[in-house]
Coordinates of C-alpha atoms and ligand atoms in Angstrom, one line a residue:
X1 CA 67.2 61.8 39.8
X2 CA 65.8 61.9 36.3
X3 CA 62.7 59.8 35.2
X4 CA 62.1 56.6 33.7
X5 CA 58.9 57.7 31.5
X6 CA 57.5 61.1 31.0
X7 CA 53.6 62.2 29.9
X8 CA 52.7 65.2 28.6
X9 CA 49.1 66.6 27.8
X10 CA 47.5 66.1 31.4
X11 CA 43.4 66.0 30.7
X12 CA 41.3 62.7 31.1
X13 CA 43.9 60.3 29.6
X14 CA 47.4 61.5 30.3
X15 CA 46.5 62.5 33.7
X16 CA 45.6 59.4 34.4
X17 CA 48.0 57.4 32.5
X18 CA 51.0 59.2 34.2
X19 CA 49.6 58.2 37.7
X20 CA 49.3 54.0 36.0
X21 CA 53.0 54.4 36.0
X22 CA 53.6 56.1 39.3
X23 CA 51.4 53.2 40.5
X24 CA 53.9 51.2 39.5
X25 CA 56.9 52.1 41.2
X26 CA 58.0 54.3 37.9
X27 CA 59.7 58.0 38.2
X28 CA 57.5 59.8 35.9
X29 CA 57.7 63.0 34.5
X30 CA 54.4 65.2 34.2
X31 CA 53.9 68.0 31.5
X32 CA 51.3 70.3 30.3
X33 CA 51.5 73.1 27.7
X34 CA 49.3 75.2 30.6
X35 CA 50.9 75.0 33.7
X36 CA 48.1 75.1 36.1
X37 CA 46.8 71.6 35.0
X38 CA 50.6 70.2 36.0
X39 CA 50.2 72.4 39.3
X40 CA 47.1 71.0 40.0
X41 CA 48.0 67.6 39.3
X42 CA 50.3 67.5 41.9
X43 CA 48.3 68.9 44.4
X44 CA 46.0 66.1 43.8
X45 CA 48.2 63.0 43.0
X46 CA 51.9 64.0 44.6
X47 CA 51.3 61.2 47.5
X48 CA 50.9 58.5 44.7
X49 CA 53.9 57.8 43.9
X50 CA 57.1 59.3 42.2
X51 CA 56.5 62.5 39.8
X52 CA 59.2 64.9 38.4
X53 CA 56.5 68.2 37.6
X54 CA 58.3 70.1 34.7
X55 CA 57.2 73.4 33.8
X56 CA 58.7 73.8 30.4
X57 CA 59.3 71.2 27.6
X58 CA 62.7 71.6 28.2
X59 CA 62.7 71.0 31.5
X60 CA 60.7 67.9 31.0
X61 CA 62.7 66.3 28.6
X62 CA 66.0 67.0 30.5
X63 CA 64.4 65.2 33.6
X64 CA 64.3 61.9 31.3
X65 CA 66.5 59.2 31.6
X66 CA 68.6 58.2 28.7
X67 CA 67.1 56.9 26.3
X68 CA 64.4 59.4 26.9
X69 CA 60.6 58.2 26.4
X70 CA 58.0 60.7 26.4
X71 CA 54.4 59.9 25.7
X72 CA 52.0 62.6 24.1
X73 CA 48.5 62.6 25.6
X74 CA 46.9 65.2 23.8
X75 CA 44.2 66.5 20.8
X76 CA 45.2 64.4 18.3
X77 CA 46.0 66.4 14.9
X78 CA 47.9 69.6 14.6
X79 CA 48.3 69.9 18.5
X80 CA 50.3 66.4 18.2
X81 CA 52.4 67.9 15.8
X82 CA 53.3 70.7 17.6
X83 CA 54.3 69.0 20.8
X84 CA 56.1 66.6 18.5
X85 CA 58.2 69.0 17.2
X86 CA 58.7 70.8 20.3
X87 CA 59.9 67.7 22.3
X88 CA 62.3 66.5 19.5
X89 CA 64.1 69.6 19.1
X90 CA 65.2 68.9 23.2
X91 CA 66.0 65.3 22.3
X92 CA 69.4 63.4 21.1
X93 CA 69.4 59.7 18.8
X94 CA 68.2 57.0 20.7
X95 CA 65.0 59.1 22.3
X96 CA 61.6 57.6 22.0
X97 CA 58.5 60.0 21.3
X98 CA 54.9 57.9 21.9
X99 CA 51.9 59.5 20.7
X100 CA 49.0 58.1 22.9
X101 CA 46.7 59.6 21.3
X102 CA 43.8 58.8 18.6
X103 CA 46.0 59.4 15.5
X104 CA 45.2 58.4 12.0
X105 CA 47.3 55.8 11.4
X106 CA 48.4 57.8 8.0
X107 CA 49.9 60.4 10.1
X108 CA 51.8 57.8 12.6
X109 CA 53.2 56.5 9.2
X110 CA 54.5 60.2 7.9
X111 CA 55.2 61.0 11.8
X112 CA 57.4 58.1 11.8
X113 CA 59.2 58.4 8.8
X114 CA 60.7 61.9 9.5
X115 CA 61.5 61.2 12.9
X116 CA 63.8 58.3 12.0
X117 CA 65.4 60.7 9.0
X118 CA 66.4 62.8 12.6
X119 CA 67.3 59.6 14.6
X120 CA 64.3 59.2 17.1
X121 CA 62.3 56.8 17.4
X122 CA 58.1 57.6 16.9
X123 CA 56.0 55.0 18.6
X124 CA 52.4 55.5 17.4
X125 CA 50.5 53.6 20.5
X126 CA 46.8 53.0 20.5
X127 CA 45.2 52.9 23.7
X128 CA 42.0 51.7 24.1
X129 CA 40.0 51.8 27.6
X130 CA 39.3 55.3 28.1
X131 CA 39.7 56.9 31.8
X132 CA 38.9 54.1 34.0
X133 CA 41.4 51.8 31.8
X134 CA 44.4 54.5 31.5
X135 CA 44.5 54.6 35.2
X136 CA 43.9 50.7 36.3
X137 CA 45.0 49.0 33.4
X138 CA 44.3 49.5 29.4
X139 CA 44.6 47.8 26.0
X140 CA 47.9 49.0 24.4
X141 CA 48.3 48.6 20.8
X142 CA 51.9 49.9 19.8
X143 CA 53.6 50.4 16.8
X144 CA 57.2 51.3 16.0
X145 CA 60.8 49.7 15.5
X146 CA 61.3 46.5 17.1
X147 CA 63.8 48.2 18.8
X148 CA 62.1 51.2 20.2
X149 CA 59.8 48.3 21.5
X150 CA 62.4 46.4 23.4
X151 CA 63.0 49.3 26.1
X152 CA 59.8 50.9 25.6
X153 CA 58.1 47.2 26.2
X154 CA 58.4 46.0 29.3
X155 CA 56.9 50.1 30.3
X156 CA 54.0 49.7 28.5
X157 CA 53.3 46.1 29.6
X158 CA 53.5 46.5 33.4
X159 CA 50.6 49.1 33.3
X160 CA 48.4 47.5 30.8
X161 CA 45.6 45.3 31.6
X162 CA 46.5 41.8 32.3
X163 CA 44.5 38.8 31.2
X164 CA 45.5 35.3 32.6
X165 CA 48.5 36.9 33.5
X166 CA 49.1 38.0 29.9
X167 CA 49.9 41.8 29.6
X168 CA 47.1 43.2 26.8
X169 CA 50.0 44.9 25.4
X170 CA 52.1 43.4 22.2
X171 CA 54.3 45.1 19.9
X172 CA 51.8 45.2 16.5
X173 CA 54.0 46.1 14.0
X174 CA 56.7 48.6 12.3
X175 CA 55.5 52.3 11.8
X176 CA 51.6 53.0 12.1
X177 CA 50.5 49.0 12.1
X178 CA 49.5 50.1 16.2
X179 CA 47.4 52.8 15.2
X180 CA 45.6 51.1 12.5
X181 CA 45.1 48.2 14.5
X182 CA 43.1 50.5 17.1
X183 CA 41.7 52.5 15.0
X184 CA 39.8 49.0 13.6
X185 CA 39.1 48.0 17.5
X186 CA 37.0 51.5 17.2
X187 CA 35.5 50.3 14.4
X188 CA 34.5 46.8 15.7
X189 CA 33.3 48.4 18.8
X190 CA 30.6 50.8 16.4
X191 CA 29.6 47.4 15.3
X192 CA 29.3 45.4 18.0
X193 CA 27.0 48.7 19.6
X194 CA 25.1 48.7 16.5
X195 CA 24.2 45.3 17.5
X196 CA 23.1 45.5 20.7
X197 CA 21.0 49.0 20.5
X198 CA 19.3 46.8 17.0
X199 CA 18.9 43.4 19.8
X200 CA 17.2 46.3 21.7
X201 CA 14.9 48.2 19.3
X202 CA 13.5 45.0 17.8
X203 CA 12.7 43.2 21.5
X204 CA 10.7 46.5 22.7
X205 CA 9.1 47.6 19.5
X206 CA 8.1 43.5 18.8
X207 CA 7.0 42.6 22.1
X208 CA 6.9 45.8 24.2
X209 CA 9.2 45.0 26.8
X210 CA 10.1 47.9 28.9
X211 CA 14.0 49.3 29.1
X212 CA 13.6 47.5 32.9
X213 CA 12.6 44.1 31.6
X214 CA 15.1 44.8 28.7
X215 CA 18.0 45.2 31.3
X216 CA 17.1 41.8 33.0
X217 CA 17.4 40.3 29.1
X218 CA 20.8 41.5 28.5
X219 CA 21.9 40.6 32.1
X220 CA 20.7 36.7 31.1
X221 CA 22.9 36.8 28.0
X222 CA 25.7 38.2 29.8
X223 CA 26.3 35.0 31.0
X224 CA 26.5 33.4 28.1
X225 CA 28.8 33.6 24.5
X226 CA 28.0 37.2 24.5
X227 CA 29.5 37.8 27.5
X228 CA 31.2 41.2 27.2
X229 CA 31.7 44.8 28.6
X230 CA 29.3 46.1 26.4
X231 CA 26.4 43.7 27.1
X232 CA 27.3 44.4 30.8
X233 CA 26.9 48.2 30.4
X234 CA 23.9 47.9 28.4
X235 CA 22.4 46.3 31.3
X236 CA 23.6 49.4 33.9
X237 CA 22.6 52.0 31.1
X238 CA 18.9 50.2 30.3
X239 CA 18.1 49.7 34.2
X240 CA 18.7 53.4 35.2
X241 CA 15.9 55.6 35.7
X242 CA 16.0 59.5 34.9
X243 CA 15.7 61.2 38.7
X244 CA 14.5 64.4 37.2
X245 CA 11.5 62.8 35.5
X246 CA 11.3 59.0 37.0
X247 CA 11.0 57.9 33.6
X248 CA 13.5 55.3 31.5
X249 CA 17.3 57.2 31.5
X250 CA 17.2 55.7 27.7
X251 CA 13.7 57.6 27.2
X252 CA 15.1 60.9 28.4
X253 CA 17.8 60.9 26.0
X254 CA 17.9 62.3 22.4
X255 CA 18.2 59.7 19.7
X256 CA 20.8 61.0 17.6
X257 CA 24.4 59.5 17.7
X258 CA 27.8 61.7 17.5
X259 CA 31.0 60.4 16.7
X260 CA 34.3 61.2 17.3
X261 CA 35.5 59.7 13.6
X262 CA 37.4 56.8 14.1
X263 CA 34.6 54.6 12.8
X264 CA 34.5 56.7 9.6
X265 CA 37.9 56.6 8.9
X266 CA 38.0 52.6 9.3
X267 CA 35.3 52.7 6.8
X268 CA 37.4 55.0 4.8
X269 CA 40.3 53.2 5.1
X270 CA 38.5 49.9 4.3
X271 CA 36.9 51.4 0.6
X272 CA 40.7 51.6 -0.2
X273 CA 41.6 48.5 0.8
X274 CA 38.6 47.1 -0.8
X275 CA 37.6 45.0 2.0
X276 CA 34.3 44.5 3.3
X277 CA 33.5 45.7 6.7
X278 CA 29.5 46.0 6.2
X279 CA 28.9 45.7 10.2
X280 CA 31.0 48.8 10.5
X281 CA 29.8 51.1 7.8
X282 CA 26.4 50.2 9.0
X283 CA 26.9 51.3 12.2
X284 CA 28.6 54.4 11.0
X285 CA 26.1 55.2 9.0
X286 CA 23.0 54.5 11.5
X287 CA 24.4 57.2 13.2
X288 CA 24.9 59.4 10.3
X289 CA 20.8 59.1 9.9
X290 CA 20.3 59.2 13.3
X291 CA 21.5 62.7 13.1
X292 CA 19.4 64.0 10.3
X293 CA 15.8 65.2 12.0
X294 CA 14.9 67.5 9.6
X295 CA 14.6 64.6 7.3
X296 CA 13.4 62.4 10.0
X297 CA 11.0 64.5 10.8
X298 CA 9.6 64.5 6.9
X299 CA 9.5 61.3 6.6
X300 CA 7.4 60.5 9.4
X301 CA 4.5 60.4 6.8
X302 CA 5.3 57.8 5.1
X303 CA 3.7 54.2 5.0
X304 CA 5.1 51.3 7.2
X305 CA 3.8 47.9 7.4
X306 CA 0.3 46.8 9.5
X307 CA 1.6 44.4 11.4
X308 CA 3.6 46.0 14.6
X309 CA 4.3 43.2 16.7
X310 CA 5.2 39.6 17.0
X311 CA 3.6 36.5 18.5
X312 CA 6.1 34.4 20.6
X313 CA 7.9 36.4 23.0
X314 CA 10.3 34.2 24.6
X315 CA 11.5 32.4 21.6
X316 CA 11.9 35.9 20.0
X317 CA 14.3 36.9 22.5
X318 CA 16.4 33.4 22.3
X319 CA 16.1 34.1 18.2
X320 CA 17.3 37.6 18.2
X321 CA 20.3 36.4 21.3
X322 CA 21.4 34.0 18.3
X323 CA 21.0 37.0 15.8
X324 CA 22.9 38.9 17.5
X325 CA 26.0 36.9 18.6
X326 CA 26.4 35.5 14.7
X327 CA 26.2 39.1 13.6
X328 CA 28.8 39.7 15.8
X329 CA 31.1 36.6 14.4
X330 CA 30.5 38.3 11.2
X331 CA 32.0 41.8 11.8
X332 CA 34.8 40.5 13.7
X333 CA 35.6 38.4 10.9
X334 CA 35.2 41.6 8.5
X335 CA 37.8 43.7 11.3
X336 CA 40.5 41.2 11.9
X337 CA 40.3 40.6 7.5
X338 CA 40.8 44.6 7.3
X339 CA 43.9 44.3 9.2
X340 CA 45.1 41.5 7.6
X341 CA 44.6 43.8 3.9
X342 CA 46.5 46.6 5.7
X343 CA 49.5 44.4 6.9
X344 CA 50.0 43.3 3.2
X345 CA 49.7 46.8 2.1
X346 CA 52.0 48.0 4.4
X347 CA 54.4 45.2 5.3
X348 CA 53.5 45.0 9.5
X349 CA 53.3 41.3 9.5
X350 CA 50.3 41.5 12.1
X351 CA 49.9 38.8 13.9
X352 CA 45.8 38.4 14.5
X353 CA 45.9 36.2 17.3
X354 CA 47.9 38.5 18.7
X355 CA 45.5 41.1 18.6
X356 CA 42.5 39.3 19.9
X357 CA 44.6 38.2 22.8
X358 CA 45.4 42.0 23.7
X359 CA 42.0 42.9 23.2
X360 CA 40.6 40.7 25.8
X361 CA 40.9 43.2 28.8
X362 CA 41.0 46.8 29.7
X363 CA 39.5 47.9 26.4
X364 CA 36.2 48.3 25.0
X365 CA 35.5 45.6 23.3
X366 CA 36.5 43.0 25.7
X367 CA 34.8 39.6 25.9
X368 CA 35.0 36.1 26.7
X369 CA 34.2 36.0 22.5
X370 CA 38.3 37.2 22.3
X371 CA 39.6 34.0 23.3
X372 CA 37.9 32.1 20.6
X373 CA 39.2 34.0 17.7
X374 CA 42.7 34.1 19.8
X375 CA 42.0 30.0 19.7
X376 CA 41.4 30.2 16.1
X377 CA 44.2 31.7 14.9
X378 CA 46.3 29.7 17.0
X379 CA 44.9 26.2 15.2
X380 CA 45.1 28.4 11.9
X381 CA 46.8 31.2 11.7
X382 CA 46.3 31.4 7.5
X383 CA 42.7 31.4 8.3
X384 CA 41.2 32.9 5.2
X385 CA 38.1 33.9 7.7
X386 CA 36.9 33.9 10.9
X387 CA 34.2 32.5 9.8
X388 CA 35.9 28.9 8.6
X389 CA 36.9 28.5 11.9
X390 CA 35.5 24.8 12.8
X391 CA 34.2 26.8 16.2
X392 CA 32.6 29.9 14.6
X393 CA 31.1 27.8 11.7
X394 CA 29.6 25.9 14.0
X395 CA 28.1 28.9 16.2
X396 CA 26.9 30.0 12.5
X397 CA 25.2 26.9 11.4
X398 CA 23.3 26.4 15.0
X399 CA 22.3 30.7 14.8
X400 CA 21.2 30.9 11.2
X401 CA 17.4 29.6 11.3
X402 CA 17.4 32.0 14.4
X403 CA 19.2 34.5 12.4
X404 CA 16.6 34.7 9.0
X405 CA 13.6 34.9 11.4
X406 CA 14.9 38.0 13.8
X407 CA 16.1 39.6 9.6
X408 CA 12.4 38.3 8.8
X409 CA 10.5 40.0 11.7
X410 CA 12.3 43.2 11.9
X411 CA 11.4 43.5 7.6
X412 CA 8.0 42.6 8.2
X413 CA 6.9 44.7 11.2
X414 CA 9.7 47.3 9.7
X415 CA 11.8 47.7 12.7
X416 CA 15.5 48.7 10.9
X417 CA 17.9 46.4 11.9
X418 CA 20.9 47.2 9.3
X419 CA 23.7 45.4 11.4
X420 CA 21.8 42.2 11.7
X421 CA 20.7 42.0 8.1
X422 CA 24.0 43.2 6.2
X423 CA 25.9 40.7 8.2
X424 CA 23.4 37.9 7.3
X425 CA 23.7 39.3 3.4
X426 CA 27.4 39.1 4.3
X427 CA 27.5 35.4 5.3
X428 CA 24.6 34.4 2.6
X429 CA 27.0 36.1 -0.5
X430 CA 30.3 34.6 1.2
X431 CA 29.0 31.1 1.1
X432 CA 27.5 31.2 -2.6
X433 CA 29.1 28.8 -5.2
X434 CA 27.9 31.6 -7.9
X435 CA 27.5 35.3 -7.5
X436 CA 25.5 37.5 -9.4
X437 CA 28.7 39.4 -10.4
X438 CA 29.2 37.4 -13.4
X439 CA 25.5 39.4 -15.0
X440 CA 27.6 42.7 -13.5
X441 CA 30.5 41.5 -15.5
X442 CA 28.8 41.4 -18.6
X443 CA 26.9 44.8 -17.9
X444 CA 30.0 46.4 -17.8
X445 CA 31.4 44.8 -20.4
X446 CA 28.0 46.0 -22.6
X447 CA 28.3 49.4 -21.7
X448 CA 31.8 49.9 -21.3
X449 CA 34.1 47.5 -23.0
X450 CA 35.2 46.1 -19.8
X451 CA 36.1 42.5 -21.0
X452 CA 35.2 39.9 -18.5
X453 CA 36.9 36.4 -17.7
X454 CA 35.6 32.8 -18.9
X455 CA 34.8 29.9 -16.5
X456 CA 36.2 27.6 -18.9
X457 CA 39.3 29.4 -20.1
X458 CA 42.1 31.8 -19.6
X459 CA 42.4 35.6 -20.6
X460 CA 40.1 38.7 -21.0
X461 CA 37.0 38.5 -23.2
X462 CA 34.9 40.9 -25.0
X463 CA 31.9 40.8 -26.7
X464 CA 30.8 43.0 -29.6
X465 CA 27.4 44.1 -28.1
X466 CA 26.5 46.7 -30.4
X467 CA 27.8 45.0 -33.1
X468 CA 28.1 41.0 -34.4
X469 CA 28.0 40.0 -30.4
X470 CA 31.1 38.1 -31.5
X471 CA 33.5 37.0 -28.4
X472 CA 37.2 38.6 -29.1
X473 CA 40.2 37.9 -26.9
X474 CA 40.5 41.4 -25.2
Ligands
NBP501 P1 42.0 66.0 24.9 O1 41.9 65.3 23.6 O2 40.9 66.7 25.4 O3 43.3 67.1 24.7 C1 43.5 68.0 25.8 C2 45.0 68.1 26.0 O4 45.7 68.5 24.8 C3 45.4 69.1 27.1 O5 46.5 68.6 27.8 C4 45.8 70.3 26.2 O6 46.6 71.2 26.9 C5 46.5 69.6 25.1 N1 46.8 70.4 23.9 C6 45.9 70.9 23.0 BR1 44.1 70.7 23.0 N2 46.5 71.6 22.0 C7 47.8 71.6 22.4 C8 49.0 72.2 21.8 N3 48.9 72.8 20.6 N4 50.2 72.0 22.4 C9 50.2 71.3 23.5 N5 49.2 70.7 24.1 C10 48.0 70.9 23.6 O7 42.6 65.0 26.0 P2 42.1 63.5 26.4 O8 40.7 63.4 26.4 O9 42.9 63.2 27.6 O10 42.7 62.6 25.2 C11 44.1 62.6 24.9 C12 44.3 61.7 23.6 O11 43.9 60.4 23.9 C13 43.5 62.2 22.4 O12 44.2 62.0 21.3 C14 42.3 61.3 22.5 O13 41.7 61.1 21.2 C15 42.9 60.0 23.0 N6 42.0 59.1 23.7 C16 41.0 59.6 24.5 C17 40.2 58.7 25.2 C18 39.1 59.2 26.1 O14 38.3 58.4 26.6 N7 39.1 60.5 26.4 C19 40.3 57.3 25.0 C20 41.3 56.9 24.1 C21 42.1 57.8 23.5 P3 46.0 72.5 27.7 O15 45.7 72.0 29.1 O16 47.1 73.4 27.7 O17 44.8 72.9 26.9

């Protein structure tokens, strides 16, 4: 009997990904470049359900059902190129090759392209979750041809998380639209951290709360518009105590963040698209100095302010709860306008309610939040932001005064809280009837014969600065 999916590349992800299938009632076909892992796979997980063990590439895709569909579950980079190539020189037209890993989208896109010159199909499939969620359920964010995605489909969305019944599993668009789309979920996810450990920092260096009492705030504002994964974790994380020492788990830990890259290259990706996403370079970047203690270390000398703490400790909290959930409207809005820039780039057609709806379970950045921007692209799906949504407006409006005083506090008693403040710059330039770019405009005109265009009339002007300072149509 041949099988109706195969996985190859069995660590954390495949492993567990291959058993989400056999879980539900799917042959599937197990791979691994070295062997043992397959061996031991089965000796672990043969009684789950249906698995075909194959000890050669070959071998594995000649145990696939026609038309074949073989999901790669390894290092993403040159190791996906190799096992790429190795399983398309077994496979005929038709066959279906789904990366599962953590590709640059850029590399789905060239991927893609040469595997259609052949007659394959390449599905570049972001999926979000981590262990827990390949096993019981994760987000799936696949690109592709339509077609690929009308037998590959109804796979993919019987072991993804459900949400109201709705699989979080959609078709995102052609080529490497699904891998650009979770590679911005990443992103989003840096930010909305970013947020949380800055809700944090503030609260304990303002009012001294302990990582225990800290716990018990987030676990109140769980049950509220924040309501989330990551506020849930933060709660499990800040509660736990260290057995080795009996001290705060958070106070054992060294405070300098790693990162895997995805954040940076939505950052990356975003300076060519010229979009905005502030929350996320932030948060990329307060990891970058996180991980600097030479210079850390140096500049422990230098001056901060007198005053270290703040007066009013319970409305502080409510203010920096308010800070931190329109903080977290902003970079949403700044992540679902990057995706819109790269679906007109590349011609995907995204649809962004879409994504928020898919994104409400079995990844990272699930929250009740979801729903709302799923809602407001549903009223308005040519929303030019997240932010003009009747809903989120409002949320903005009622947070703001909240929002200035937590930006306020942390300046004055100089606790660095970049997420909150660029997102409140972010909302404060967005909502301007004048920018200061019109001085920039006529900088650069000074220096560099830039031209610059007239409120009052049509064309490009310059002025003869060094000269008569006489306006010329450019
Ligand atoms: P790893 O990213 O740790 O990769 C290990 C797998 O890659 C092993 O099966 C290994 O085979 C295989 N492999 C390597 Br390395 N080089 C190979 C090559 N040249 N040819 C064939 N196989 C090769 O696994 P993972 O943590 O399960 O992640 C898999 C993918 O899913 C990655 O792209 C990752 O970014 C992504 N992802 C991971 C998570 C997570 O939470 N871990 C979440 C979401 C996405 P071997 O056994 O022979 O060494």
């Amino acid at each position: 009997d041949k099988a109706d999916i195969g996985v190859t590349g069995l660590a954390t992800m495949g492993r567990n990904l291959a058993r989400n299938f056999a879980h539900h009632g799917h042959v599937v076909a197990v791979h691994n470049r070295t062997q043992n892992r397959t061996t031991a796979f089965m000796d672990q997980h043969r009684d789950e359900g249906a698995f075909l063990a194959a000890g050669s590439v070959e071998e594995f895709v000649a145990s696939l059902r026609r038309p074949r569909k073989a999901i790669i579950m390894v290092k993403a980079g040159a190791p996906t190129d190799a096992v790429i190539e190795e399983l398309a020189a077994h496979m005929e037209p038709g066959d279906m090759i789904i990366d599962g890993g953590n590709a640059l989208y850029a590399d789905t896109r060239r991927r893609e392209a040469a595997l259609r010159e052949r007659g394959l199909h390449f599905v570049g499939a972001g999926i979000s979750g981590g262990e827990e969620g390949a096993l019981n359920g994760p987000s799936i964010m696949p690109g592709g041809a339509p077609e690929a995605y009308e037998t590959l489909g109804p796979l993919l969305e019987d072991v993804a998380a459900k949400v109201d019944g709705t699989p979080c599993c959609v078709h995102v668009g052609p080529d490497g639209a699904g891998h650009f789309v979770k590679m911005v979920h990443n992103g989003i996810e840096y930010s909305d951290m970013q947020l949380i450990v800055e809700s944090y920092d503030l609260l304990r260096q303002a009012l001294g709360l302990s990582p225990q009492e800290l716990a018990d705030v987030f676990r109140e504002w769980n049950r509220g518009d924040l309501e989330s994964y990551l506020i849930e974790i933060t709660t499990e994380v800040l509660g736990h105590t260290d057995a080795a020492t009996g001290r705060p788990f958070v106070d054992v830990v060294v405070d300098q963040a790693e990162q895997k890259g995805t954040g940076r290259w939505t950052v990356q990706s975003a300076l060519d698209l010229g979009v905005p996403v502030t929350g996320i370079a932030e948060a990329v970047f307060a990891r970058a100095l996180s991980g600097h203690p030479d210079q850390r270390t140096a500049a422990r000398s230098l001056a901060g302010p007198q005053e270290k703490g703040a007066a009013d400790g319970a409305d502080l909290v409510e203010d920096v709860r308010r800070a931190l959930y329109a903080s977290k409207i902003v970079a949403y809005a700044q992540g679902f306008d990057q995706i819109a820039a790269a679906s007109a780039e590349y011609g995907w057609s995204i649809d962004p309610g879409a994504m928020a709806t898919i994104w409400r379970g079995g990844c990272i950045i699930r929250a009740r939040f979801l729903d709302r921007i799923r809602e407001a692209y549903e009223a308005r799906p040519t929303l030019p932001t997240l932010l003009v949504d009747p809903t989120f407006a409002a949320a903005l409006a009622d947070a703001q005064v909240s929002w200035r005083r937590v930006v306020a506090t942390a300046a004055t008693i100089g606790v660095p809280t970049p997420g909150f403040s660029s997102a409140l710059a972010y909302y404060d330039a967005l909502r301007r009837d004048r920018l200061p770019a019109a001085l920039l405009q006529g900088l650069r005109d000074y220096f560099g014969a830039h031209t610059y265009r007239r409120v009052d009339r049509e064309g490009a002007f310059h002025t003869d600065w060094s000269g008569d300072r006489v306006e010329r149509p450019a």
